[in-house]
PDB file of N, CA, C and O in Angstrom:
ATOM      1  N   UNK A   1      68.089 109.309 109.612  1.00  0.00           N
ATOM      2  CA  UNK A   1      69.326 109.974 109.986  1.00  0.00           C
ATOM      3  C   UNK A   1      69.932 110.638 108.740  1.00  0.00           C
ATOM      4  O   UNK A   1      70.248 109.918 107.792  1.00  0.00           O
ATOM      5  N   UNK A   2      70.139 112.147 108.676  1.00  0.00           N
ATOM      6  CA  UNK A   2      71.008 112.576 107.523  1.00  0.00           C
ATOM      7  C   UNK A   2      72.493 112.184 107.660  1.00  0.00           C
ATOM      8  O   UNK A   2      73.359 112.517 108.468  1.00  0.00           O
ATOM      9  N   UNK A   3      72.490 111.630 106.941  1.00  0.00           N
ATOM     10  CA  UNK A   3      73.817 111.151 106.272  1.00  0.00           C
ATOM     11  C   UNK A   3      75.220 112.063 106.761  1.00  0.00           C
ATOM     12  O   UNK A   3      74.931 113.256 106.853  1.00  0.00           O
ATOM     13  N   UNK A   4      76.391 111.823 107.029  1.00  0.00           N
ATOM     14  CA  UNK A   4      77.231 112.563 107.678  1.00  0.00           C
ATOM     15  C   UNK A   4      77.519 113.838 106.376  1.00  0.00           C
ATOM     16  O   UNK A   4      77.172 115.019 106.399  1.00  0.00           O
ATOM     17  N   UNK A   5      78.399 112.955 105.117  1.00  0.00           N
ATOM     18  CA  UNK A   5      78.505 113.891 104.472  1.00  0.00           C
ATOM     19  C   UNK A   5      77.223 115.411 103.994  1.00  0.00           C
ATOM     20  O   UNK A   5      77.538 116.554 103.664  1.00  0.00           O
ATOM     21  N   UNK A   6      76.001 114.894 104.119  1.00  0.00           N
ATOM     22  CA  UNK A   6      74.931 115.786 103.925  1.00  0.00           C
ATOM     23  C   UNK A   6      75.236 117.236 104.579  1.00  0.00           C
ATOM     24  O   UNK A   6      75.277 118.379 104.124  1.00  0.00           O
ATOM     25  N   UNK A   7      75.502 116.447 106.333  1.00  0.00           N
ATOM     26  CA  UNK A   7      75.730 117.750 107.317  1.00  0.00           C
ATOM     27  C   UNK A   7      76.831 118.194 106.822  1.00  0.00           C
ATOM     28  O   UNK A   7      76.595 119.380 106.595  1.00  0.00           O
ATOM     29  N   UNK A   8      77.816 117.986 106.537  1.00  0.00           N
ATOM     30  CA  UNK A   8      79.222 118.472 106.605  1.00  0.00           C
ATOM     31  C   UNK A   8      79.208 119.543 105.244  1.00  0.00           C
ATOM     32  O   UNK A   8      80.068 120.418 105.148  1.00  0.00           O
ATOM     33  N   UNK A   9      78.122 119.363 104.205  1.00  0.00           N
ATOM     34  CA  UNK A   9      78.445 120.192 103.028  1.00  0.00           C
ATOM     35  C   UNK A   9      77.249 121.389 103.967  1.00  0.00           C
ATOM     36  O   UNK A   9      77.321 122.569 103.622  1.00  0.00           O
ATOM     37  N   UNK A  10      76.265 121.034 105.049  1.00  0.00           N
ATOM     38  CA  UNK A  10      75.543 122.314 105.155  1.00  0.00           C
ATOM     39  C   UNK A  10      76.435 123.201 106.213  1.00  0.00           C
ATOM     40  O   UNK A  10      76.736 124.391 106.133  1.00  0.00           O
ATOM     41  N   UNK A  11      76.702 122.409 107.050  1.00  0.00           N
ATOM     42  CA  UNK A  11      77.842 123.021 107.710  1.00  0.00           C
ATOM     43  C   UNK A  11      78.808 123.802 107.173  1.00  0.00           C
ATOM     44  O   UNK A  11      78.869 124.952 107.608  1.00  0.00           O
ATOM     45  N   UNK A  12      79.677 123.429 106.233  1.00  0.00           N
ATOM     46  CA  UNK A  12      80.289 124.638 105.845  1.00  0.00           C
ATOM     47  C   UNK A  12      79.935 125.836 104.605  1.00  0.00           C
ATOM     48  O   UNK A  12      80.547 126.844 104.254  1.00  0.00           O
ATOM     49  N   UNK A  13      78.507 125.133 104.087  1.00  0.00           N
ATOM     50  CA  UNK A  13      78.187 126.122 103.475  1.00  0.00           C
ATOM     51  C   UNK A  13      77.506 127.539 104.678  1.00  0.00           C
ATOM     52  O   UNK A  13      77.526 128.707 104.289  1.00  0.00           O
ATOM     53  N   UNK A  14      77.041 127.223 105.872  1.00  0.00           N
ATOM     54  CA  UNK A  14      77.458 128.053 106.887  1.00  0.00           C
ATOM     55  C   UNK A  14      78.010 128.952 107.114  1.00  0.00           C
ATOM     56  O   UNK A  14      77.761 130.158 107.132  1.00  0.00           O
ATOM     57  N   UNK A  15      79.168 128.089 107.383  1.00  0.00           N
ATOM     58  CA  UNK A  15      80.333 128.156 107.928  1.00  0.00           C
ATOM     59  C   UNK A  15      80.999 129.569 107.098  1.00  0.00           C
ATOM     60  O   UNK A  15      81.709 130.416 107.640  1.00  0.00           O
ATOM     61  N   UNK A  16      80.858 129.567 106.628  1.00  0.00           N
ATOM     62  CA  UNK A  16      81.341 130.176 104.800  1.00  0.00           C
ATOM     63  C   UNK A  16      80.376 130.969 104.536  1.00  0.00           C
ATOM     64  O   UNK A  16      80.852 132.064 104.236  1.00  0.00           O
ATOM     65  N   UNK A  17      79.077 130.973 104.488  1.00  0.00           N
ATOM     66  CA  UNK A  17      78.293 132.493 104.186  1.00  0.00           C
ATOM     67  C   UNK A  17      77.798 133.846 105.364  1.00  0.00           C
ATOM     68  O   UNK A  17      77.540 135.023 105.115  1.00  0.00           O
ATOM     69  N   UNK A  18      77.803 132.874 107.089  1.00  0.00           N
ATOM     70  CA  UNK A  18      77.533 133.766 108.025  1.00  0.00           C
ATOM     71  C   UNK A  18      78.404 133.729 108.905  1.00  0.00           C
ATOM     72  O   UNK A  18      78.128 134.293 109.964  1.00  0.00           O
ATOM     73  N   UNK A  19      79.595 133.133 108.783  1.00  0.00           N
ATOM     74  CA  UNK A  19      80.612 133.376 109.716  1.00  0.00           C
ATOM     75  C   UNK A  19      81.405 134.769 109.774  1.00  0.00           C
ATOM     76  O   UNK A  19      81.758 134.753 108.595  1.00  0.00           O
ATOM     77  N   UNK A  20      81.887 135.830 110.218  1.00  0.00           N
ATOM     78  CA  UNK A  20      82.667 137.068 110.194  1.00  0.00           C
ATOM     79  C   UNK A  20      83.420 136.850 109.848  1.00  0.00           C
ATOM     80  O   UNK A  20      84.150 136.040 110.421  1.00  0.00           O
ATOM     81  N   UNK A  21      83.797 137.491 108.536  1.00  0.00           N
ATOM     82  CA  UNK A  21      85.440 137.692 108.090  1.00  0.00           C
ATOM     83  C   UNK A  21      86.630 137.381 109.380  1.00  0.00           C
ATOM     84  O   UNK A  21      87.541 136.562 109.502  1.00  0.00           O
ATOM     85  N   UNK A  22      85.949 138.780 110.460  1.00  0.00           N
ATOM     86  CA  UNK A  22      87.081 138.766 111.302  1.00  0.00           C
ATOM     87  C   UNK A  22      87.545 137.362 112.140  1.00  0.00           C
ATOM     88  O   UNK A  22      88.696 136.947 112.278  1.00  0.00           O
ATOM     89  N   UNK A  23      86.384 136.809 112.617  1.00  0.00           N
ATOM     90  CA  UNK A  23      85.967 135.105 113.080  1.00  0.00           C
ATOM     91  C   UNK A  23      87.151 134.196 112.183  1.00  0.00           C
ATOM     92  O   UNK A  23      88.219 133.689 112.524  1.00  0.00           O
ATOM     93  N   UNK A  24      86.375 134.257 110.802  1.00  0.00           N
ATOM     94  CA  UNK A  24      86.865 132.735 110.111  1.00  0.00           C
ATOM     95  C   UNK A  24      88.573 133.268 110.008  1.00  0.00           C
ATOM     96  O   UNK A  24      89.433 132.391 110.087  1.00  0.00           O
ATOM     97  N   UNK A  25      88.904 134.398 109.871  1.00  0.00           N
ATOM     98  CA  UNK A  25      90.963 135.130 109.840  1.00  0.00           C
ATOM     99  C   UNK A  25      91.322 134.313 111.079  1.00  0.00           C
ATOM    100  O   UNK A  25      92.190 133.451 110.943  1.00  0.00           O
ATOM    101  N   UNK A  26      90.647 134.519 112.485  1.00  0.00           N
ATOM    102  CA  UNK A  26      91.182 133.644 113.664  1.00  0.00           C
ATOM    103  C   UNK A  26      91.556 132.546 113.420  1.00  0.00           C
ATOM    104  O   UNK A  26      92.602 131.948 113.669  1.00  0.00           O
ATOM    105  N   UNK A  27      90.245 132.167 112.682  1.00  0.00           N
ATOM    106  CA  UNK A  27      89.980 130.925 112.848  1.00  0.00           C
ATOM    107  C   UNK A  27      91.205 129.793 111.940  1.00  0.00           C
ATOM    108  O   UNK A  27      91.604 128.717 112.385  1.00  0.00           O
ATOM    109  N   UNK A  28      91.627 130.449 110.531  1.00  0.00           N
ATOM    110  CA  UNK A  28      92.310 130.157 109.576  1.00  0.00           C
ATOM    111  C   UNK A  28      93.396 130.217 110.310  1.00  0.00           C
ATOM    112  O   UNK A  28      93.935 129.115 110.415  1.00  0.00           O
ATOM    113  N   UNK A  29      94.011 131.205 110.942  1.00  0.00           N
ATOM    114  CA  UNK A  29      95.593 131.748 111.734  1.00  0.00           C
ATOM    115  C   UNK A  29      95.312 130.652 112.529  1.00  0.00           C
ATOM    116  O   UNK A  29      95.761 129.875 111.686  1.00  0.00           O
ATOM    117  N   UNK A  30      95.045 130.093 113.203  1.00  0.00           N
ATOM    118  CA  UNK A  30      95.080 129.378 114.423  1.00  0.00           C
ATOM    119  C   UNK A  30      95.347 127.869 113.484  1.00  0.00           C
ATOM    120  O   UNK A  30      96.451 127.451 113.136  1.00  0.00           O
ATOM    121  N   UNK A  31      94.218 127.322 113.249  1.00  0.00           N
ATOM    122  CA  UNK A  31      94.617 126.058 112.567  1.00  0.00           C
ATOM    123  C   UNK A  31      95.382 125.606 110.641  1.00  0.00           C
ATOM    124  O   UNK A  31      95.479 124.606 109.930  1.00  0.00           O
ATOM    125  N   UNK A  32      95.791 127.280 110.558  1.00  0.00           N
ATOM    126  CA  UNK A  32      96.707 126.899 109.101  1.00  0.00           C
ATOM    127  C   UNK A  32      97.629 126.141 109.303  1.00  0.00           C
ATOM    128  O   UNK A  32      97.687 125.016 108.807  1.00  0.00           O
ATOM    129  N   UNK A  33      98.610 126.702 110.165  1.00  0.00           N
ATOM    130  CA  UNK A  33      99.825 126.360 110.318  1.00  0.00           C
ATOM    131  C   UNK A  33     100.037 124.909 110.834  1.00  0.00           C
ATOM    132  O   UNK A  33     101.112 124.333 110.670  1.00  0.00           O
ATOM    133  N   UNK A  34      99.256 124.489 111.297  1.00  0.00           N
ATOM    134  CA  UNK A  34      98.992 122.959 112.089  1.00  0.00           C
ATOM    135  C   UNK A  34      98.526 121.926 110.822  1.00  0.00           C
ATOM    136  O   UNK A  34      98.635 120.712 110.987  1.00  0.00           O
ATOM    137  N   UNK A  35      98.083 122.391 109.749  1.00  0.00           N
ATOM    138  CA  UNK A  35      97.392 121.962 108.464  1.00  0.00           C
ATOM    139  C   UNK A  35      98.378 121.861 107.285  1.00  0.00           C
ATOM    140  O   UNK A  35      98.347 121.081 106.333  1.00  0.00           O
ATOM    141  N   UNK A  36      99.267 122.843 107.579  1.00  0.00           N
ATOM    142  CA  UNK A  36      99.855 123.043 106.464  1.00  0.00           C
ATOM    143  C   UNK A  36     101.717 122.327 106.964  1.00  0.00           C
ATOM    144  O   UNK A  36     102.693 122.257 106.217  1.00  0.00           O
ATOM    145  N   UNK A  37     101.645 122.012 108.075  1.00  0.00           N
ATOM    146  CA  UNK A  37     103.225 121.479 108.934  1.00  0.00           C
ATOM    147  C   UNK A  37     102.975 120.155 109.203  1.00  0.00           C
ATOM    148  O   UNK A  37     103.792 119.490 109.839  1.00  0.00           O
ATOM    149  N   UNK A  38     101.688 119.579 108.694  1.00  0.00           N
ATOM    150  CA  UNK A  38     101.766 118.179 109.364  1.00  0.00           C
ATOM    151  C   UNK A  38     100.905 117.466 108.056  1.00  0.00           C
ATOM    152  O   UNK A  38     100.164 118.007 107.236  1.00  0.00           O
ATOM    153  N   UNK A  39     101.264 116.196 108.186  1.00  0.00           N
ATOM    154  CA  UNK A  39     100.003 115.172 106.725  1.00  0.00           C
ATOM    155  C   UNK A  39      99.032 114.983 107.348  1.00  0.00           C
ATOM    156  O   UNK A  39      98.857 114.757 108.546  1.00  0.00           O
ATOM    157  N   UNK A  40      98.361 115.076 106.505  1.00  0.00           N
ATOM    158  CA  UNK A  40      97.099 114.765 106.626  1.00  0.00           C
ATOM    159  C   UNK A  40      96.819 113.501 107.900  1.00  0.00           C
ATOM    160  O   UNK A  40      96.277 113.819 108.958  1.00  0.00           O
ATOM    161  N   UNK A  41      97.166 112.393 107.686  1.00  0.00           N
ATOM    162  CA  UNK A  41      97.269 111.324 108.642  1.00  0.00           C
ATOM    163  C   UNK A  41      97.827 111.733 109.943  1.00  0.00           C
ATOM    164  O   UNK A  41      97.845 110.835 110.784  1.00  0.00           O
ATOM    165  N   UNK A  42      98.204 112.676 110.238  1.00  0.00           N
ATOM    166  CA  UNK A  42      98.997 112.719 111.286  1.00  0.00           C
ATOM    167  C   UNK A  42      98.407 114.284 112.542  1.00  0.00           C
ATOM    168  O   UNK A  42      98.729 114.708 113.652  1.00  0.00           O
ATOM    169  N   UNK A  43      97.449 114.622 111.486  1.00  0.00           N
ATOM    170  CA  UNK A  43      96.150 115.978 112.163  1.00  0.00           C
ATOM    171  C   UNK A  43      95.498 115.185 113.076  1.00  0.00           C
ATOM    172  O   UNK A  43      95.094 114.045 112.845  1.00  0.00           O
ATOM    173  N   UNK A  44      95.367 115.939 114.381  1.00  0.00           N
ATOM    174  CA  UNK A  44      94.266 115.593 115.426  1.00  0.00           C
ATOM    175  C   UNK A  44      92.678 116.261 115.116  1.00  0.00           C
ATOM    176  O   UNK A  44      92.059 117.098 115.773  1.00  0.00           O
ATOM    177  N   UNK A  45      92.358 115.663 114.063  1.00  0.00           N
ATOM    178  CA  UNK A  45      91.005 116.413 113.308  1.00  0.00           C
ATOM    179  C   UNK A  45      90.006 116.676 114.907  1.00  0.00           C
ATOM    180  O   UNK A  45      89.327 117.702 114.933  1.00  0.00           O
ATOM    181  N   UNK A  46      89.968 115.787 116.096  1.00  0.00           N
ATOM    182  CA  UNK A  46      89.544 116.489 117.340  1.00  0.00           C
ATOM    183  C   UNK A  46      89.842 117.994 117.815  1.00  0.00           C
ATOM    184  O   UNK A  46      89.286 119.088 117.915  1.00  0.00           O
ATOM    185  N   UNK A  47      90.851 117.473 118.003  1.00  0.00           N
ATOM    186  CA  UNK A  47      91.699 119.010 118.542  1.00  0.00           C
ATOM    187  C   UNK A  47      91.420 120.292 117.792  1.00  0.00           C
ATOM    188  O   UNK A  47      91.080 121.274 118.451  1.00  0.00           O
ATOM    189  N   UNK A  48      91.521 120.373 116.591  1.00  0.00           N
ATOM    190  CA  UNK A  48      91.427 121.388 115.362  1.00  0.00           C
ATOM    191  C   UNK A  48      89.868 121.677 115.265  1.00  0.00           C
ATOM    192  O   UNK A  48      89.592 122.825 114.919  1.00  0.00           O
ATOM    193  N   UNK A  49      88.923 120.915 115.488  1.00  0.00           N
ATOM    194  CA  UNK A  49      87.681 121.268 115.488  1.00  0.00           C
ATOM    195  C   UNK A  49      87.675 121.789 117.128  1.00  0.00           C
ATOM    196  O   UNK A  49      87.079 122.851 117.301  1.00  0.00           O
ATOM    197  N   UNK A  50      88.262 121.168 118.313  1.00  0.00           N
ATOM    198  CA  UNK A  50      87.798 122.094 119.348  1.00  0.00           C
ATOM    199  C   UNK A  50      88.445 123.680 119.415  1.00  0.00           C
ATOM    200  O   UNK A  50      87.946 124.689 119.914  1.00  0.00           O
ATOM    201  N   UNK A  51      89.454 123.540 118.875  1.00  0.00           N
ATOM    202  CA  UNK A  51      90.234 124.853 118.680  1.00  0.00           C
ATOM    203  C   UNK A  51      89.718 125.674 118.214  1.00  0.00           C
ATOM    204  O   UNK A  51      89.821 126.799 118.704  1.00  0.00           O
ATOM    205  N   UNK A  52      88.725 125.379 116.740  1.00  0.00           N
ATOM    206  CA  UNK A  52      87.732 126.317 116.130  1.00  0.00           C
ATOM    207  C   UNK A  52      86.416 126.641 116.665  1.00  0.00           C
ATOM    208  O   UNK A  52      85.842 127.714 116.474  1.00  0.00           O
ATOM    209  N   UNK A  53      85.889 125.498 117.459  1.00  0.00           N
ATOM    210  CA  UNK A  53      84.904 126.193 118.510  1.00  0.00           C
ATOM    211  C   UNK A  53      85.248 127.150 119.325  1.00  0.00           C
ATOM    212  O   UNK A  53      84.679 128.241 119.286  1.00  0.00           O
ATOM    213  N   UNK A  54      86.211 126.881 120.164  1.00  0.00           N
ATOM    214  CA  UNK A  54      86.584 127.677 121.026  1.00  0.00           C
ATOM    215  C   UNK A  54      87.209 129.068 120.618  1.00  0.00           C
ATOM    216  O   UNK A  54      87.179 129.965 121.461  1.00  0.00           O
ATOM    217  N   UNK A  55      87.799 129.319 119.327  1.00  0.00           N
ATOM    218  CA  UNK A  55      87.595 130.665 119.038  1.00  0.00           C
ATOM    219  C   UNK A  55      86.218 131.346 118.413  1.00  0.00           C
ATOM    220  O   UNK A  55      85.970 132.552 118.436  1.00  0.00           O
ATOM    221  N   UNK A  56      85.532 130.501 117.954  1.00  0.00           N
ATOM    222  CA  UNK A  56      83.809 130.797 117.391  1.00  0.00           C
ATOM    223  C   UNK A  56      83.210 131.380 119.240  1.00  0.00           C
ATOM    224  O   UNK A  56      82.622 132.444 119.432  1.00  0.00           O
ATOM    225  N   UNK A  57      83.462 130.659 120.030  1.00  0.00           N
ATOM    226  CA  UNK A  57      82.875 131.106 120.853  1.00  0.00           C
ATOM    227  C   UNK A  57      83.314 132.266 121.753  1.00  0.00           C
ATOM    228  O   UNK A  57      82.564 132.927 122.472  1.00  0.00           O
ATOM    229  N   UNK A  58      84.660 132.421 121.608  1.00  0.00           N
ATOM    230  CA  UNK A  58      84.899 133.338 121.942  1.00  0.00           C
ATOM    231  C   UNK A  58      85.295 134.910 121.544  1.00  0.00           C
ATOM    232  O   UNK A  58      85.783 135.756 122.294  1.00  0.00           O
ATOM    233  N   UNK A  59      84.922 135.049 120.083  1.00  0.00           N
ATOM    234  CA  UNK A  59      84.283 135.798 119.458  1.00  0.00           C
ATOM    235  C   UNK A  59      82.795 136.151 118.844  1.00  0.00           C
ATOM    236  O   UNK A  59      82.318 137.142 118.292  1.00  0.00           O
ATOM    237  N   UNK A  60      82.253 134.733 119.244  1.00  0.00           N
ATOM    238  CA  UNK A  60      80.883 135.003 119.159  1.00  0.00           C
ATOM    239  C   UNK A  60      80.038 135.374 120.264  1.00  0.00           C
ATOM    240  O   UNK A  60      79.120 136.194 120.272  1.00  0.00           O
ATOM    241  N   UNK A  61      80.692 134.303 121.648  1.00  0.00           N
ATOM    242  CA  UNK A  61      79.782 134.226 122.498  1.00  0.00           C
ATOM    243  C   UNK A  61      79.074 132.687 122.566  1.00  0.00           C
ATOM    244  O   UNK A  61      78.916 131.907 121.627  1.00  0.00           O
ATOM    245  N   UNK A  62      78.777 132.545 123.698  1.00  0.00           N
ATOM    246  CA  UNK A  62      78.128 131.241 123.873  1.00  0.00           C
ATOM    247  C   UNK A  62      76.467 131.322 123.593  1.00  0.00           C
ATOM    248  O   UNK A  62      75.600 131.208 124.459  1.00  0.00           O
ATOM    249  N   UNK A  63      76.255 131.548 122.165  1.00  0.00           N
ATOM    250  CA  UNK A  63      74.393 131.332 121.870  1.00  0.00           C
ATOM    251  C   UNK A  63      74.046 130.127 122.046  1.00  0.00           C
ATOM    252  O   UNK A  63      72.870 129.795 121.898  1.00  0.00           O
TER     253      UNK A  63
END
């Protein structure tokens, strides 16, 4: 099994070299303000990752 942290650094090295400018701007606008108004302890790290799928997919498309 790879290790969680393993995925999480390939993931956003990803995330970060083939994602669209225009994509990751959504993506930032949508969950800054929720990041930057609340502590850390107190983020629905669920929610904020479905939020970013769901604009990935709906600027990407469902591949």
């Amino acid at each position: 099994m790879i290790p969680v942290e393993v995925e999480n650094r390939i993931a956003k090295y990803f995330f970060q070299m083939y994602l669209p400018d225009r994509v990751m701007n959504e993506i930032e606008g949508r969950l800054l303000p929720s990041c930057i108004w609340n502590k850390e302890e107190d983020l629905d790290h669920d929610e904020l990752v479905r939020w970013g799928i769901e604009i990935i997919q709906e600027q990407l498309g469902n591949k």
